Coordinates of C-alpha atoms in Angstrom, one line a residue:
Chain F
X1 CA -45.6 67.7 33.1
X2 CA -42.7 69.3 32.2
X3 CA -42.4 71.1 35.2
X4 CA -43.3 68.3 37.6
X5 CA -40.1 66.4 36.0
X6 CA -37.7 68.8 37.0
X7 CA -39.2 70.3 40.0
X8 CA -39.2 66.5 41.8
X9 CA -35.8 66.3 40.5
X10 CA -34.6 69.6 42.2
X11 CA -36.4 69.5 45.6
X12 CA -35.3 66.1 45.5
X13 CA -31.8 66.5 44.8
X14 CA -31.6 69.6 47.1
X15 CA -33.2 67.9 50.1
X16 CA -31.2 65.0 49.3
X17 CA -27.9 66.9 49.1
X18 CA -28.2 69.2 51.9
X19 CA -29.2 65.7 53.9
X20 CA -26.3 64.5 52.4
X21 CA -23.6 67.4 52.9
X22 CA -25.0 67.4 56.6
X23 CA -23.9 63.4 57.2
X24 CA -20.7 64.3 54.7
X25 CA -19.3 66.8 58.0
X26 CA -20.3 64.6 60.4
X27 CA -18.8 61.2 59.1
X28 CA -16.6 61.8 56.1
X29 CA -15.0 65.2 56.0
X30 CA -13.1 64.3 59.5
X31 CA -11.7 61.2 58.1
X32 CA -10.6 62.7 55.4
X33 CA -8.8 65.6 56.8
X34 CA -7.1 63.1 59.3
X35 CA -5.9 61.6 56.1
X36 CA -4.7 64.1 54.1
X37 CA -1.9 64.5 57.5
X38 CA -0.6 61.0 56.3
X39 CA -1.1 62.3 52.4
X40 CA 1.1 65.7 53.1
X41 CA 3.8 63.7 55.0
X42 CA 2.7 65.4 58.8
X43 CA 1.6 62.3 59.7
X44 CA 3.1 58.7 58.9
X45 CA 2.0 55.2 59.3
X46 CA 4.8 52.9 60.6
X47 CA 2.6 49.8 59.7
X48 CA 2.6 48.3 62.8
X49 CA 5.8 48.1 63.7
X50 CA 5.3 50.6 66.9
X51 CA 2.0 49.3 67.4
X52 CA 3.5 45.3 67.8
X53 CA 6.5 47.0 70.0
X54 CA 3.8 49.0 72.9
X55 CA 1.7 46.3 73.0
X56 CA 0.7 44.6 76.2
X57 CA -1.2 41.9 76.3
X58 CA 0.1 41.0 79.3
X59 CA -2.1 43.4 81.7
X60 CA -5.0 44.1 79.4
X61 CA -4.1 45.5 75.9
X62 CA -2.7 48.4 77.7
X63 CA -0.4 50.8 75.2
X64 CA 2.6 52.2 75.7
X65 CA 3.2 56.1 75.7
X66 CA 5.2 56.6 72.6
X67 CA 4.3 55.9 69.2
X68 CA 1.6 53.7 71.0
X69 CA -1.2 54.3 68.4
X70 CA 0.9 53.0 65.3
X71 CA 1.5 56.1 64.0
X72 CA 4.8 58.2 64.5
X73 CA 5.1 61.8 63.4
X74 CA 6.7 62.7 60.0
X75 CA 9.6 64.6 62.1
X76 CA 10.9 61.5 63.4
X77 CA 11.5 60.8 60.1
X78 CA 14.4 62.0 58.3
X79 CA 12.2 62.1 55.2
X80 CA 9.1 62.3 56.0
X81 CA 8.5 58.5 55.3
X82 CA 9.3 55.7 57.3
X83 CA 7.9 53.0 55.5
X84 CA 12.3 52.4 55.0
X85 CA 11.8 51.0 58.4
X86 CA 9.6 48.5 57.1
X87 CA 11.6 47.3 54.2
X88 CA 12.8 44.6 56.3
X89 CA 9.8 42.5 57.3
X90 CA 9.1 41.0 54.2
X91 CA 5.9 43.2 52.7
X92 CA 8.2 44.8 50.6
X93 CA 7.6 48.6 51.2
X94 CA 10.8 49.2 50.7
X95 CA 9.5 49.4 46.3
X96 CA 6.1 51.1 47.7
X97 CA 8.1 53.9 49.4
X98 CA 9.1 55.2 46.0
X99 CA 6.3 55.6 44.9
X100 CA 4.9 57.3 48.2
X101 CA 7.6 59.6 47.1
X102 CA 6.3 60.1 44.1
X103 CA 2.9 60.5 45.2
X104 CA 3.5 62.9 47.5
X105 CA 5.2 65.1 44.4
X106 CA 1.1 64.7 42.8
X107 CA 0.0 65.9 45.9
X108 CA 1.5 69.1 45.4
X109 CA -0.3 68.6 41.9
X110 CA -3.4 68.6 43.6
X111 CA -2.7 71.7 45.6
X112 CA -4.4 70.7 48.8
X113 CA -2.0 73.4 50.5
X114 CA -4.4 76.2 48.4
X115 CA -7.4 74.7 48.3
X116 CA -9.8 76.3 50.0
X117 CA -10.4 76.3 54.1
X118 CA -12.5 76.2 57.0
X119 CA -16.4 77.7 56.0
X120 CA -15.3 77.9 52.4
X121 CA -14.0 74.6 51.9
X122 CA -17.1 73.4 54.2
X123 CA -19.5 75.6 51.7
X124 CA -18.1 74.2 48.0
X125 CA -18.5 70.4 49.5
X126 CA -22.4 71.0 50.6
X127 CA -22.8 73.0 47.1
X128 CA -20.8 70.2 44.7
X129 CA -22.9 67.6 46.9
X130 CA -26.2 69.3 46.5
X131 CA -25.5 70.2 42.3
X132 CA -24.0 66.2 42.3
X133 CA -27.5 64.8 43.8
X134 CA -29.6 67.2 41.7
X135 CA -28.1 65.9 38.8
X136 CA -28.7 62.2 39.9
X137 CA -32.6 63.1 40.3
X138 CA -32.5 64.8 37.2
X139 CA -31.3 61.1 35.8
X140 CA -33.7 59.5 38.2
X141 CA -37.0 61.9 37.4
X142 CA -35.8 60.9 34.1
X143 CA -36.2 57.4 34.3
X144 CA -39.6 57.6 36.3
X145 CA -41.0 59.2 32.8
X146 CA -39.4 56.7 30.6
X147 CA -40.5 53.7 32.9
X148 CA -44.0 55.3 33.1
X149 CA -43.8 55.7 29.2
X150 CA -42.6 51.8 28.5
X151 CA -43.9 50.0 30.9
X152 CA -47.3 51.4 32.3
X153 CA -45.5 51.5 36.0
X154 CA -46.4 54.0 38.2
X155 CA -43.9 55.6 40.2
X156 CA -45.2 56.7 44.0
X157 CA -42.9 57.2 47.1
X158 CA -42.7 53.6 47.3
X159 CA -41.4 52.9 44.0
X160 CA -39.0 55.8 44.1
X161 CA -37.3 54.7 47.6
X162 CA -36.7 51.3 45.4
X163 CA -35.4 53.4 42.3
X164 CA -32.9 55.5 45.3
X165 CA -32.0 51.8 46.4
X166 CA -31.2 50.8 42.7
X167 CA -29.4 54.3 42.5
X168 CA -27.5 53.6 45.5
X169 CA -26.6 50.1 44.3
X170 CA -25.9 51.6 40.8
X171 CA -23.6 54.6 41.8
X172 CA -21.9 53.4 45.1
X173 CA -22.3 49.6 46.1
X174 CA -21.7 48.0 42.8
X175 CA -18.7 51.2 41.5
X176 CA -17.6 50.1 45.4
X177 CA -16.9 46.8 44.8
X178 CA -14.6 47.2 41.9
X179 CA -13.2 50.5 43.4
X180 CA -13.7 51.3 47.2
X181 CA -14.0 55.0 48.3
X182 CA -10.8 56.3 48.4
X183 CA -9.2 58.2 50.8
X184 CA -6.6 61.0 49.8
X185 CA -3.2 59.1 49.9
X186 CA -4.5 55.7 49.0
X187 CA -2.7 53.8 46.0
X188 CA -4.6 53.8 43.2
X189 CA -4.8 53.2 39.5
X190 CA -4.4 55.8 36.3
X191 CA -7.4 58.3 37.0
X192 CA -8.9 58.1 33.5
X193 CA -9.2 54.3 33.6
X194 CA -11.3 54.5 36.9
X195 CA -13.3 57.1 35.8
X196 CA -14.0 55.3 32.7
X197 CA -14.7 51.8 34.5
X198 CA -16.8 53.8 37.5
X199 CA -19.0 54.7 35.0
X200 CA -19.4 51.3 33.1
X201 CA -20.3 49.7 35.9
X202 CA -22.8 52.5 37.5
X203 CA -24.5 52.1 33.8
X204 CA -24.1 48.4 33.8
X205 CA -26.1 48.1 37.2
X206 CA -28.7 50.5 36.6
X207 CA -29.3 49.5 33.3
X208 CA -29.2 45.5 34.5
X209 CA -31.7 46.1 37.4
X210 CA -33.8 48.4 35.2
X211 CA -34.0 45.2 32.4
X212 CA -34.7 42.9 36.1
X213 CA -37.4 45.2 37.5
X214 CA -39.3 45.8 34.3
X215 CA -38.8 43.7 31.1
X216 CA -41.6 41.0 31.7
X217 CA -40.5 36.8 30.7
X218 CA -37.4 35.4 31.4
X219 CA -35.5 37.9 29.2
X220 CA -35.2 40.1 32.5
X221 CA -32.9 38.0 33.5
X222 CA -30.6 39.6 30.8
X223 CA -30.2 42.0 33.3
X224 CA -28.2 39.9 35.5
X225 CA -25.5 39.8 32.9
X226 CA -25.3 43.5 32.7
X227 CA -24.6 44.1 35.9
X228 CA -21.9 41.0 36.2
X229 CA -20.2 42.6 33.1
X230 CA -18.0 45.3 34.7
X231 CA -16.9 42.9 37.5
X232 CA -15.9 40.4 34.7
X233 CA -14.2 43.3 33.0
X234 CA -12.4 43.9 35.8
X235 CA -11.9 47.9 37.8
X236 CA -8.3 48.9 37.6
X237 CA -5.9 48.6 40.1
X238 CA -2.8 49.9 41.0
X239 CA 0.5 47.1 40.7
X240 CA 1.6 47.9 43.8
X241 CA -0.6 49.0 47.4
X242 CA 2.1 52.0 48.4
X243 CA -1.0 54.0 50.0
X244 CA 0.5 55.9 53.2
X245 CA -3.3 56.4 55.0
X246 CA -3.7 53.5 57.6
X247 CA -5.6 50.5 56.6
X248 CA -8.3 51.3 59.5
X249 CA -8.5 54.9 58.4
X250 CA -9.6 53.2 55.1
X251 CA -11.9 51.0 56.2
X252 CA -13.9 53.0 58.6
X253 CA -14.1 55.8 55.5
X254 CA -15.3 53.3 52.8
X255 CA -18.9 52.1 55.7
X256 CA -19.2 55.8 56.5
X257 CA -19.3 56.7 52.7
X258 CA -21.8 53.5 51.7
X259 CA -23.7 54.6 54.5
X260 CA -24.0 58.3 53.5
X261 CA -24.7 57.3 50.5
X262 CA -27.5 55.3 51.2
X263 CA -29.5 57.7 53.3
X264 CA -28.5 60.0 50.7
X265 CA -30.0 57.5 47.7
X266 CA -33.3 56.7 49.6
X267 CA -34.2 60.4 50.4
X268 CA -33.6 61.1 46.7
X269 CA -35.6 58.3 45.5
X270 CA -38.7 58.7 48.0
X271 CA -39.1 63.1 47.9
X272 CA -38.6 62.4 43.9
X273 CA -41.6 59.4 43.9
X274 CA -43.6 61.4 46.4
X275 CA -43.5 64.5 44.1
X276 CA -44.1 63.3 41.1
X277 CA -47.0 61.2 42.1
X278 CA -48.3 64.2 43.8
X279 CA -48.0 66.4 40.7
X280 CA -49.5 63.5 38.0
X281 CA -51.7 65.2 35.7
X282 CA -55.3 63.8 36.2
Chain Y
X1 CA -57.2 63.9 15.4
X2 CA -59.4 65.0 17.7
X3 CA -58.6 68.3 19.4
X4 CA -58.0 66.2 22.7
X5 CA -55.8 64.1 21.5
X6 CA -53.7 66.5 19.6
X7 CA -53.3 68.9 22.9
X8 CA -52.2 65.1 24.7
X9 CA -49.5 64.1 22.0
X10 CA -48.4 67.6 22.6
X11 CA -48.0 67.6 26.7
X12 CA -46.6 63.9 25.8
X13 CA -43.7 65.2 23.5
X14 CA -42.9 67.9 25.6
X15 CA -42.5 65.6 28.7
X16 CA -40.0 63.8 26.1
X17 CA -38.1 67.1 26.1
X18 CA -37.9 67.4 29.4
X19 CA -36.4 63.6 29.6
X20 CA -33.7 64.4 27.2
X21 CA -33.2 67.9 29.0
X22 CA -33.1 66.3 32.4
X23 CA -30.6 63.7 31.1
X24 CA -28.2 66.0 29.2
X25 CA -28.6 68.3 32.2
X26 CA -28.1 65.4 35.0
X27 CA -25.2 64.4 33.1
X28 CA -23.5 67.6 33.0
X29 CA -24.0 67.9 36.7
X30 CA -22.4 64.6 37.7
X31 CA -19.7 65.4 35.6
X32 CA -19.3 68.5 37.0
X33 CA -19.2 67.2 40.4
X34 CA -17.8 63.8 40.5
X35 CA -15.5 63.7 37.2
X36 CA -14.4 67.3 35.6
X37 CA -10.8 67.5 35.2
X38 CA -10.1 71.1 36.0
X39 CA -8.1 72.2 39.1
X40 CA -10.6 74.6 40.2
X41 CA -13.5 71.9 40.4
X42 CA -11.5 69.3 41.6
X43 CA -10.3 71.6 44.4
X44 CA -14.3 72.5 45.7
X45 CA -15.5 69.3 44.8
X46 CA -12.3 67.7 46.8
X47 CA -14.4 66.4 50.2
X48 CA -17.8 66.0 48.4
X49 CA -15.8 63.9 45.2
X50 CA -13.8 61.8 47.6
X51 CA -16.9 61.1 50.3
X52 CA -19.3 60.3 47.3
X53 CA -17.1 57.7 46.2
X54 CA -15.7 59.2 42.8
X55 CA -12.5 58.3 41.2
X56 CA -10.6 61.2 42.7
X57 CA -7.0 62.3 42.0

């Protein structure tokens, strides 16, 4: 009993986080290190301006040779930064470029120059990934028991690829919504706050679809206010969008990470229902 | 109480052990991964914080 509660919650996790780490490299990871160019300065986004010059719509969306992807390398600029050249076209950038300045002094808070490289760097993600998704079918196997305990459900493969989608919806979709995955160099509120509201609202939503799924009358429907309460709250943002990573980089990032995270999720939920419906004591 | 349902209470309270160990430990994992403030786990966790969606930096 007590071993079939943590063993579904290990061989889960780990099957789930090396499943995980596996899509991290394939999808994430090179997005990422494309973005910490733009963080550290090597690389800078001219917002367009390039992009709207090498245009040519006239034969076919063909682009011109020079800066024709949009972005311009930081030793073209005198500073590393050439949102100055945008301060003129009225999305005031100009007041963002300072703090780009001053987010490129955190950077060197962050230490990205030391952190560690190639296989190493590769290792530490798969290993923080695999420890993060044990510890979210520890919470999971967790639940099954207390479910199991309350209600008289009974958790199978089935019922645990629901509980990975309620997890998913819990710990990516709903946090998401108030605070997209962030790419390094993206503006962004005080760190505490987000932290703090990141984990209001992944309580808020698997607490809420917890009270849906299993309180019986129309009192589940209690739920629903828990998991509108963080969005009513409100995640914190930054005043001002200064982020020097290209919109598209961003975008592209935050699908790949909701997709990772939901294969991620359902092969959690599912080995962790399988197991411990295999292992129920007679 | 029968000998049966002693032995039953028993196996039920440890299962409620391992519920509060698997929540304390769970807990301590996801913070160690996703929100611990110190340099050296923010600099492995780094691709895995960032790609999982955790406030990062």
């Amino acid at each position: 009993m007590t071993s079939r509660l943590l063993a579904s919650a290990l061989f889960a996790g780990l099957a789930a986080g090396l499943a995980s780490a596996a899509l991290q490299q394939w999808f994430t990871v090179p997005v990422i290190e494309v973005a910490e160019l733009y963080e550290s300065g090597e690389m800078t986004h001219d917002f367009g301006q390039a992009a709207a010059g090498a245009h040519d719509h006239g034969d076919g969306h063909t682009h011109a040779d020079g800066a024709a992807d949009g972005h311009s390398h930081a030793a073209d600029a005198a500073d590393g930064h050439s949102h100055a050249a945008t301060a003129d076209d009225g999305h005031s950038h100009a007041a963002g470029a300072d703090a780009g300045h001053s987010h490129a002094a955190d950077a060197q808070g962050h230490s990205h120059g030391d952190g560690p490289e190639g296989l190493m760097r590769t290792g530490l993600t798969a290993l923080t990934t695999v420890l993060a998704m044990v510890g979210f079918g520890l919470l999971l196997t967790a639940g099954f028991s207390l479910a199991e305990r309350l209600t008289g459900a009974r958790i199978d493969l089935r019922a645990g690829l629901a509980w990975g989608a309620a997890g998913f919806a819990a710990t990516q979709l709903a946090t998401a919504v108030g605070l997209p995955p962030e790419l390094p160099g993206s503006a962004a509120a005080e760190l505490g706050a987000r932290q703090t509201w990141w984990v209001m609202a992944a309580l808020g939503t698997a607490a809420g679809i917890a009270v849906l799924a299993y309180v019986p009358g129309p009192a589940r429907w209690a739920g629903l206010v828990l998991i509108a309460a963080p969005h009513l709250v409100g995640a914190p943002h930054p005043d001002q969008m200064w982020g020097v990573v290209p919109p598209e980089l961003a975008g592209i990032f935050a699908a790949r990470v909701l997709a990772v995270g939901a294969v991620g999720w359902l092969v959690l939920g599912g080995v962790a229902g399988h197991l411990w419906s295999r292992a129920r004591p007679a | 109480m029968t000998t049966a349902s002693k032995s039953a209470s028993r196996a039920l309270d440890r299962e409620l052990l391992a519920v509060v160990f698997a929540i304390v430990a769970g807990g301590f994992l996801v913070f160690g991964a996703g929100f611990a403030n110190s340099a050296a786990l923010h600099d492995a966790g780094h691709d895995s914080r960032h790609s999982m969606a955790f406030p990062c930096h």
